[in-house]
Amino acid sequence: MVGERSSLTLTAPQEDYLKQIFLLGERGGSVGTQSLAVRLGVRPASVTGMVQRLAELGLVDHRRYRGVRLTEPGRQVALEMLRHHRLLETYLAQTLGYGWAEIHDEAERLEHVISERFEERIAEVLGHPTRDPHGDPIPDAQLRLPEDDDGCRLAEPGTAGAATVLRVGSQHPDSLAVLERLGLVPGTRLEVLEHSPAGVRIEAGGSRFLVPSELASQVWVEGGRP
């Protein structure tokens, strides 16, 4: 079923749930309803009701005490939303001049309403990118994700030496703005100097500074493996 687009008509919240289950489950694992409630900023009871509706549609498999897992149709919807979202982020940044920290929220609003024709047109204009401005992989037109190495988190104990930023995982505008100000964007080369309870001391762009642990856990790097 790779690349088969869903014929179901879903609401934006239903699509959001499927996308977040995919992201929290690391491309296929089970997700606890409490974790889903925290990610979406809703009450656990709301999650339970939505998961039940998605299960009735055949989009998730929910077993008590074992979490929620996407079915193959649910996974295809999630990947389609990710493709919309990440192409829109790229278009907003590269073509319309949106700031790095602004594009996520704007893409969240638009991802549910664009057509497949518009999606493909954006991809053509952008040259069919494989990663968005945050470094996240973009599913292709057949809804396949690239098998690229996602590296390791900057905060992982033992990470040391030369490394290159691959992607950032934060979706919060304030965190993204701080990372951008520090120069920790995809493609940045850095040197990991020291780990401490407060964070990771690095050298980048000719400066040495401490990256707080919470931010360092949102940065994936290539090289410098523990």
mmCIF file of C-alpha atoms in Angstrom:
data_model
loop_
_atom_site.group_PDB
_atom_site.id
_atom_site.type_symbol
_atom_site.label_atom_id
_atom_site.label_comp_id
_atom_site.label_asym_id
_atom_site.label_seq_id
_atom_site.Cartn_x
_atom_site.Cartn_y
_atom_site.Cartn_z
ATOM 1 C CA MET A 1 0.000 0.000 0.000
ATOM 2 C CA VAL A 2 3.012 2.306 -0.268
ATOM 3 C CA GLY A 3 1.913 5.617 -1.737
ATOM 4 C CA GLU A 4 -1.839 4.905 -1.690
ATOM 5 C CA ARG A 5 -3.669 8.078 -0.638
ATOM 6 C CA SER A 6 -6.621 7.730 1.691
ATOM 7 C CA SER A 7 -10.111 8.189 0.255
ATOM 8 C CA LEU A 8 -11.553 8.952 3.707
ATOM 9 C CA THR A 9 -12.740 12.447 4.514
ATOM 10 C CA LEU A 10 -11.213 13.272 7.882
ATOM 11 C CA THR A 11 -11.339 16.321 10.121
ATOM 12 C CA ALA A 12 -8.216 18.371 10.828
ATOM 13 C CA PRO A 13 -8.078 17.120 14.464
ATOM 14 C CA GLN A 14 -8.255 13.502 13.281
ATOM 15 C CA GLU A 15 -5.377 14.114 10.882
ATOM 16 C CA ASP A 16 -3.411 15.827 13.659
ATOM 17 C CA TYR A 17 -3.862 12.822 15.943
ATOM 18 C CA LEU A 18 -2.615 10.426 13.280
ATOM 19 C CA LYS A 19 0.417 12.586 12.543
ATOM 20 C CA GLN A 20 1.357 12.905 16.204
ATOM 21 C CA ILE A 21 0.931 9.174 16.835
ATOM 22 C CA PHE A 22 3.370 8.591 13.978
ATOM 23 C CA LEU A 23 5.886 11.106 15.331
ATOM 24 C CA LEU A 24 5.651 9.942 18.945
ATOM 25 C CA GLY A 25 5.862 6.300 17.915
ATOM 26 C CA GLU A 26 9.117 6.823 16.010
ATOM 27 C CA ARG A 27 7.655 5.676 12.691
ATOM 28 C CA GLY A 28 5.571 2.775 13.899
ATOM 29 C CA GLY A 29 5.765 2.087 17.631
ATOM 30 C CA SER A 30 2.947 2.164 20.146
ATOM 31 C CA VAL A 31 2.106 5.431 21.876
ATOM 32 C CA GLY A 32 0.565 5.900 25.300
ATOM 33 C CA THR A 33 -2.596 7.965 25.483
ATOM 34 C CA GLN A 34 -1.077 10.140 28.229
ATOM 35 C CA SER A 35 1.893 11.019 26.004
ATOM 36 C CA LEU A 36 -0.508 11.845 23.193
ATOM 37 C CA ALA A 37 -2.551 14.106 25.485
ATOM 38 C CA VAL A 38 0.575 16.016 26.536
ATOM 39 C CA ARG A 39 1.773 16.440 22.938
ATOM 40 C CA LEU A 40 -1.614 17.702 21.728
ATOM 41 C CA GLY A 41 -2.381 19.772 24.822
ATOM 42 C CA VAL A 42 -5.735 18.102 25.509
ATOM 43 C CA ARG A 43 -7.330 16.135 28.339
ATOM 44 C CA PRO A 44 -6.728 12.347 28.467
ATOM 45 C CA ALA A 45 -10.493 11.803 28.201
ATOM 46 C CA SER A 46 -10.500 13.674 24.888
ATOM 47 C CA VAL A 47 -7.725 11.426 23.610
ATOM 48 C CA THR A 48 -9.644 8.307 24.591
ATOM 49 C CA GLY A 49 -12.720 9.443 22.669
ATOM 50 C CA MET A 50 -10.769 10.391 19.539
ATOM 51 C CA VAL A 51 -8.749 7.166 19.567
ATOM 52 C CA GLN A 52 -11.982 5.176 19.732
ATOM 53 C CA ARG A 53 -13.316 7.027 16.676
ATOM 54 C CA LEU A 54 -10.080 6.483 14.756
ATOM 55 C CA ALA A 55 -10.162 2.794 15.652
ATOM 56 C CA GLU A 56 -13.717 2.533 14.295
ATOM 57 C CA LEU A 57 -12.414 3.999 11.020
ATOM 58 C CA GLY A 58 -9.673 1.362 10.900
ATOM 59 C CA LEU A 59 -6.879 3.934 11.244
ATOM 60 C CA VAL A 60 -5.444 2.885 14.621
ATOM 61 C CA ASP A 61 -5.199 -0.222 16.727
ATOM 62 C CA HIS A 62 -5.805 0.482 20.424
ATOM 63 C CA ARG A 63 -5.365 -2.157 23.072
ATOM 64 C CA ARG A 64 -5.748 -1.392 26.761
ATOM 65 C CA TYR A 65 -2.402 -0.989 28.561
ATOM 66 C CA ARG A 66 -0.553 -1.475 25.264
ATOM 67 C CA GLY A 67 -1.032 1.948 23.736
ATOM 68 C CA VAL A 68 -2.106 3.123 20.304
ATOM 69 C CA ARG A 69 -0.532 2.015 17.042
ATOM 70 C CA LEU A 70 -1.281 3.175 13.505
ATOM 71 C CA THR A 71 -2.704 0.693 11.036
ATOM 72 C CA GLU A 72 -1.321 0.853 7.501
ATOM 73 C CA PRO A 73 -4.159 3.153 6.311
ATOM 74 C CA GLY A 74 -3.559 5.371 9.335
ATOM 75 C CA ARG A 75 0.154 5.464 8.601
ATOM 76 C CA GLN A 76 -0.512 6.594 5.039
ATOM 77 C CA VAL A 77 -2.670 9.494 6.281
ATOM 78 C CA ALA A 78 0.056 10.494 8.751
ATOM 79 C CA LEU A 79 2.720 10.426 6.037
ATOM 80 C CA GLU A 80 0.536 12.488 3.718
ATOM 81 C CA MET A 81 0.126 15.128 6.434
ATOM 82 C CA LEU A 82 3.881 15.120 7.044
ATOM 83 C CA ARG A 83 4.525 15.599 3.333
ATOM 84 C CA HIS A 84 2.082 18.516 3.207
ATOM 85 C CA HIS A 85 3.516 20.067 6.356
ATOM 86 C CA ARG A 86 7.185 19.803 5.475
ATOM 87 C CA LEU A 87 6.750 20.922 1.867
ATOM 88 C CA LEU A 88 4.764 23.918 3.122
ATOM 89 C CA GLU A 89 7.476 24.781 5.659
ATOM 90 C CA THR A 90 10.073 24.663 2.911
ATOM 91 C CA TYR A 91 7.962 26.772 0.559
ATOM 92 C CA LEU A 92 7.212 29.362 3.227
ATOM 93 C CA ALA A 93 10.903 29.714 4.107
ATOM 94 C CA GLN A 94 12.487 29.550 0.675
ATOM 95 C CA THR A 95 9.874 31.295 -1.470
ATOM 96 C CA LEU A 96 7.878 33.592 0.808
ATOM 97 C CA GLY A 97 10.676 34.598 3.175
ATOM 98 C CA TYR A 98 9.130 33.375 6.419
ATOM 99 C CA GLY A 99 11.467 33.120 9.405
ATOM 100 C CA TRP A 100 12.758 29.731 10.530
ATOM 101 C CA ALA A 101 10.794 29.954 13.792
ATOM 102 C CA GLU A 102 7.533 31.020 12.089
ATOM 103 C CA ILE A 103 6.992 28.312 9.516
ATOM 104 C CA HIS A 104 5.789 25.466 11.757
ATOM 105 C CA ASP A 105 2.620 27.145 13.031
ATOM 106 C CA GLU A 106 1.745 28.476 9.574
ATOM 107 C CA ALA A 107 2.195 25.037 8.002
ATOM 108 C CA GLU A 108 0.042 23.504 10.751
ATOM 109 C CA ARG A 109 -2.873 25.640 9.593
ATOM 110 C CA LEU A 110 -2.375 25.032 5.875
ATOM 111 C CA GLU A 111 -1.507 21.324 5.763
ATOM 112 C CA HIS A 112 -5.138 20.198 6.045
ATOM 113 C CA VAL A 113 -6.515 22.224 3.145
ATOM 114 C CA ILE A 114 -4.093 21.964 0.223
ATOM 115 C CA SER A 115 -4.909 19.649 -2.683
ATOM 116 C CA GLU A 116 -2.644 16.914 -4.031
ATOM 117 C CA ARG A 117 -2.206 18.999 -7.194
ATOM 118 C CA PHE A 118 -1.042 21.974 -5.152
ATOM 119 C CA GLU A 119 1.252 19.718 -3.098
ATOM 120 C CA GLU A 120 2.912 18.387 -6.254
ATOM 121 C CA ARG A 121 3.243 21.889 -7.713
ATOM 122 C CA ILE A 122 5.057 23.072 -4.585
ATOM 123 C CA ALA A 123 7.365 20.059 -4.794
ATOM 124 C CA GLU A 124 8.165 20.836 -8.440
ATOM 125 C CA VAL A 125 8.859 24.514 -7.746
ATOM 126 C CA LEU A 126 11.173 23.579 -4.872
ATOM 127 C CA GLY A 127 13.015 20.905 -6.870
ATOM 128 C CA HIS A 128 11.566 17.955 -4.905
ATOM 129 C CA PRO A 129 13.432 18.555 -1.630
ATOM 130 C CA THR A 130 14.133 15.614 0.690
ATOM 131 C CA ARG A 131 14.398 17.619 3.932
ATOM 132 C CA ASP A 132 12.609 20.664 5.296
ATOM 133 C CA PRO A 133 14.325 23.745 6.805
ATOM 134 C CA HIS A 134 14.494 22.046 10.218
ATOM 135 C CA GLY A 135 16.243 19.048 8.662
ATOM 136 C CA ASP A 136 13.266 16.685 8.965
ATOM 137 C CA PRO A 137 12.833 14.198 6.098
ATOM 138 C CA ILE A 138 10.032 14.852 3.610
ATOM 139 C CA PRO A 139 8.057 11.800 2.411
ATOM 140 C CA ASP A 140 8.176 11.507 -1.374
ATOM 141 C CA ALA A 141 5.131 11.459 -3.675
ATOM 142 C CA GLN A 142 4.716 7.727 -2.955
ATOM 143 C CA LEU A 143 4.747 8.552 0.788
ATOM 144 C CA ARG A 144 8.101 6.882 1.361
ATOM 145 C CA LEU A 145 10.541 8.346 3.857
ATOM 146 C CA PRO A 146 14.245 8.462 2.978
ATOM 147 C CA GLU A 147 16.425 6.002 4.830
ATOM 148 C CA ASP A 148 18.954 8.688 5.755
ATOM 149 C CA ASP A 149 20.903 8.424 8.993
ATOM 150 C CA ASP A 150 19.262 10.646 11.621
ATOM 151 C CA GLY A 151 22.476 10.739 13.648
ATOM 152 C CA CYS A 152 22.380 11.116 17.412
ATOM 153 C CA ARG A 153 21.208 13.762 19.848
ATOM 154 C CA LEU A 154 23.739 16.400 20.806
ATOM 155 C CA ALA A 155 22.808 15.771 24.453
ATOM 156 C CA GLU A 156 23.704 12.058 24.390
ATOM 157 C CA PRO A 157 26.419 11.320 26.970
ATOM 158 C CA GLY A 158 29.810 10.751 25.413
ATOM 159 C CA THR A 159 29.120 12.723 22.238
ATOM 160 C CA ALA A 160 32.395 14.471 21.452
ATOM 161 C CA GLY A 161 34.540 15.968 18.713
ATOM 162 C CA ALA A 162 33.569 17.337 15.321
ATOM 163 C CA ALA A 163 29.927 17.076 14.279
ATOM 164 C CA THR A 164 27.408 18.608 11.870
ATOM 165 C CA VAL A 165 23.811 19.545 12.730
ATOM 166 C CA LEU A 166 21.405 17.296 10.812
ATOM 167 C CA ARG A 167 18.053 18.415 12.169
ATOM 168 C CA VAL A 168 16.242 19.991 15.100
ATOM 169 C CA GLY A 169 13.252 18.353 16.710
ATOM 170 C CA SER A 170 11.663 21.268 18.543
ATOM 171 C CA GLN A 171 8.371 22.669 17.239
ATOM 172 C CA HIS A 172 8.199 25.534 19.730
ATOM 173 C CA PRO A 173 8.807 28.969 18.139
ATOM 174 C CA ASP A 174 10.756 30.270 21.159
ATOM 175 C CA SER A 175 13.097 27.263 21.159
ATOM 176 C CA LEU A 176 13.557 27.518 17.401
ATOM 177 C CA ALA A 177 14.379 31.209 17.714
ATOM 178 C CA VAL A 178 17.060 30.466 20.334
ATOM 179 C CA LEU A 179 18.573 27.688 18.223
ATOM 180 C CA GLU A 180 18.646 29.988 15.210
ATOM 181 C CA ARG A 181 20.290 32.735 17.256
ATOM 182 C CA LEU A 182 22.948 30.251 18.405
ATOM 183 C CA GLY A 183 23.488 29.166 14.810
ATOM 184 C CA LEU A 184 22.395 25.581 15.509
ATOM 185 C CA VAL A 185 20.630 25.007 12.198
ATOM 186 C CA PRO A 186 21.010 22.099 9.753
ATOM 187 C CA GLY A 187 24.425 22.168 8.122
ATOM 188 C CA THR A 188 26.212 23.965 10.963
ATOM 189 C CA ARG A 189 29.584 22.449 11.857
ATOM 190 C CA LEU A 190 30.531 22.386 15.504
ATOM 191 C CA GLU A 191 32.914 20.878 18.033
ATOM 192 C CA VAL A 192 31.560 19.154 21.146
ATOM 193 C CA LEU A 193 33.862 20.144 24.006
ATOM 194 C CA GLU A 194 32.255 19.016 27.241
ATOM 195 C CA HIS A 195 29.106 17.563 28.804
ATOM 196 C CA SER A 196 27.813 18.747 32.174
ATOM 197 C CA PRO A 197 24.548 18.551 34.122
ATOM 198 C CA ALA A 198 23.722 22.019 32.791
ATOM 199 C CA GLY A 199 24.180 21.132 29.141
ATOM 200 C CA VAL A 200 26.734 20.672 26.384
ATOM 201 C CA ARG A 201 29.603 23.093 25.780
ATOM 202 C CA ILE A 202 30.408 23.448 22.110
ATOM 203 C CA GLU A 203 32.364 25.600 19.708
ATOM 204 C CA ALA A 204 30.573 26.851 16.600
ATOM 205 C CA GLY A 205 31.054 29.845 14.353
ATOM 206 C CA GLY A 206 34.218 30.834 16.183
ATOM 207 C CA SER A 207 32.493 31.047 19.582
ATOM 208 C CA ARG A 208 32.317 28.739 22.580
ATOM 209 C CA PHE A 209 29.064 28.499 24.517
ATOM 210 C CA LEU A 210 26.865 26.199 26.578
ATOM 211 C CA VAL A 211 23.771 24.660 24.998
ATOM 212 C CA PRO A 212 21.241 23.937 27.798
ATOM 213 C CA SER A 213 20.371 20.262 28.140
ATOM 214 C CA GLU A 214 16.743 20.772 27.100
ATOM 215 C CA LEU A 215 17.806 22.412 23.827
ATOM 216 C CA ALA A 216 20.682 19.992 23.218
ATOM 217 C CA SER A 217 18.212 17.092 23.378
ATOM 218 C CA GLN A 218 16.372 18.639 20.414
ATOM 219 C CA VAL A 219 19.431 18.790 18.139
ATOM 220 C CA TRP A 220 20.532 15.772 16.074
ATOM 221 C CA VAL A 221 24.095 15.716 14.787
ATOM 222 C CA GLU A 222 26.154 13.609 12.416
ATOM 223 C CA GLY A 223 29.590 12.642 13.700
ATOM 224 C CA GLY A 224 30.675 12.971 17.308
ATOM 225 C CA ARG A 225 28.935 9.707 18.103
ATOM 226 C CA PRO A 226 29.127 8.454 21.687
#
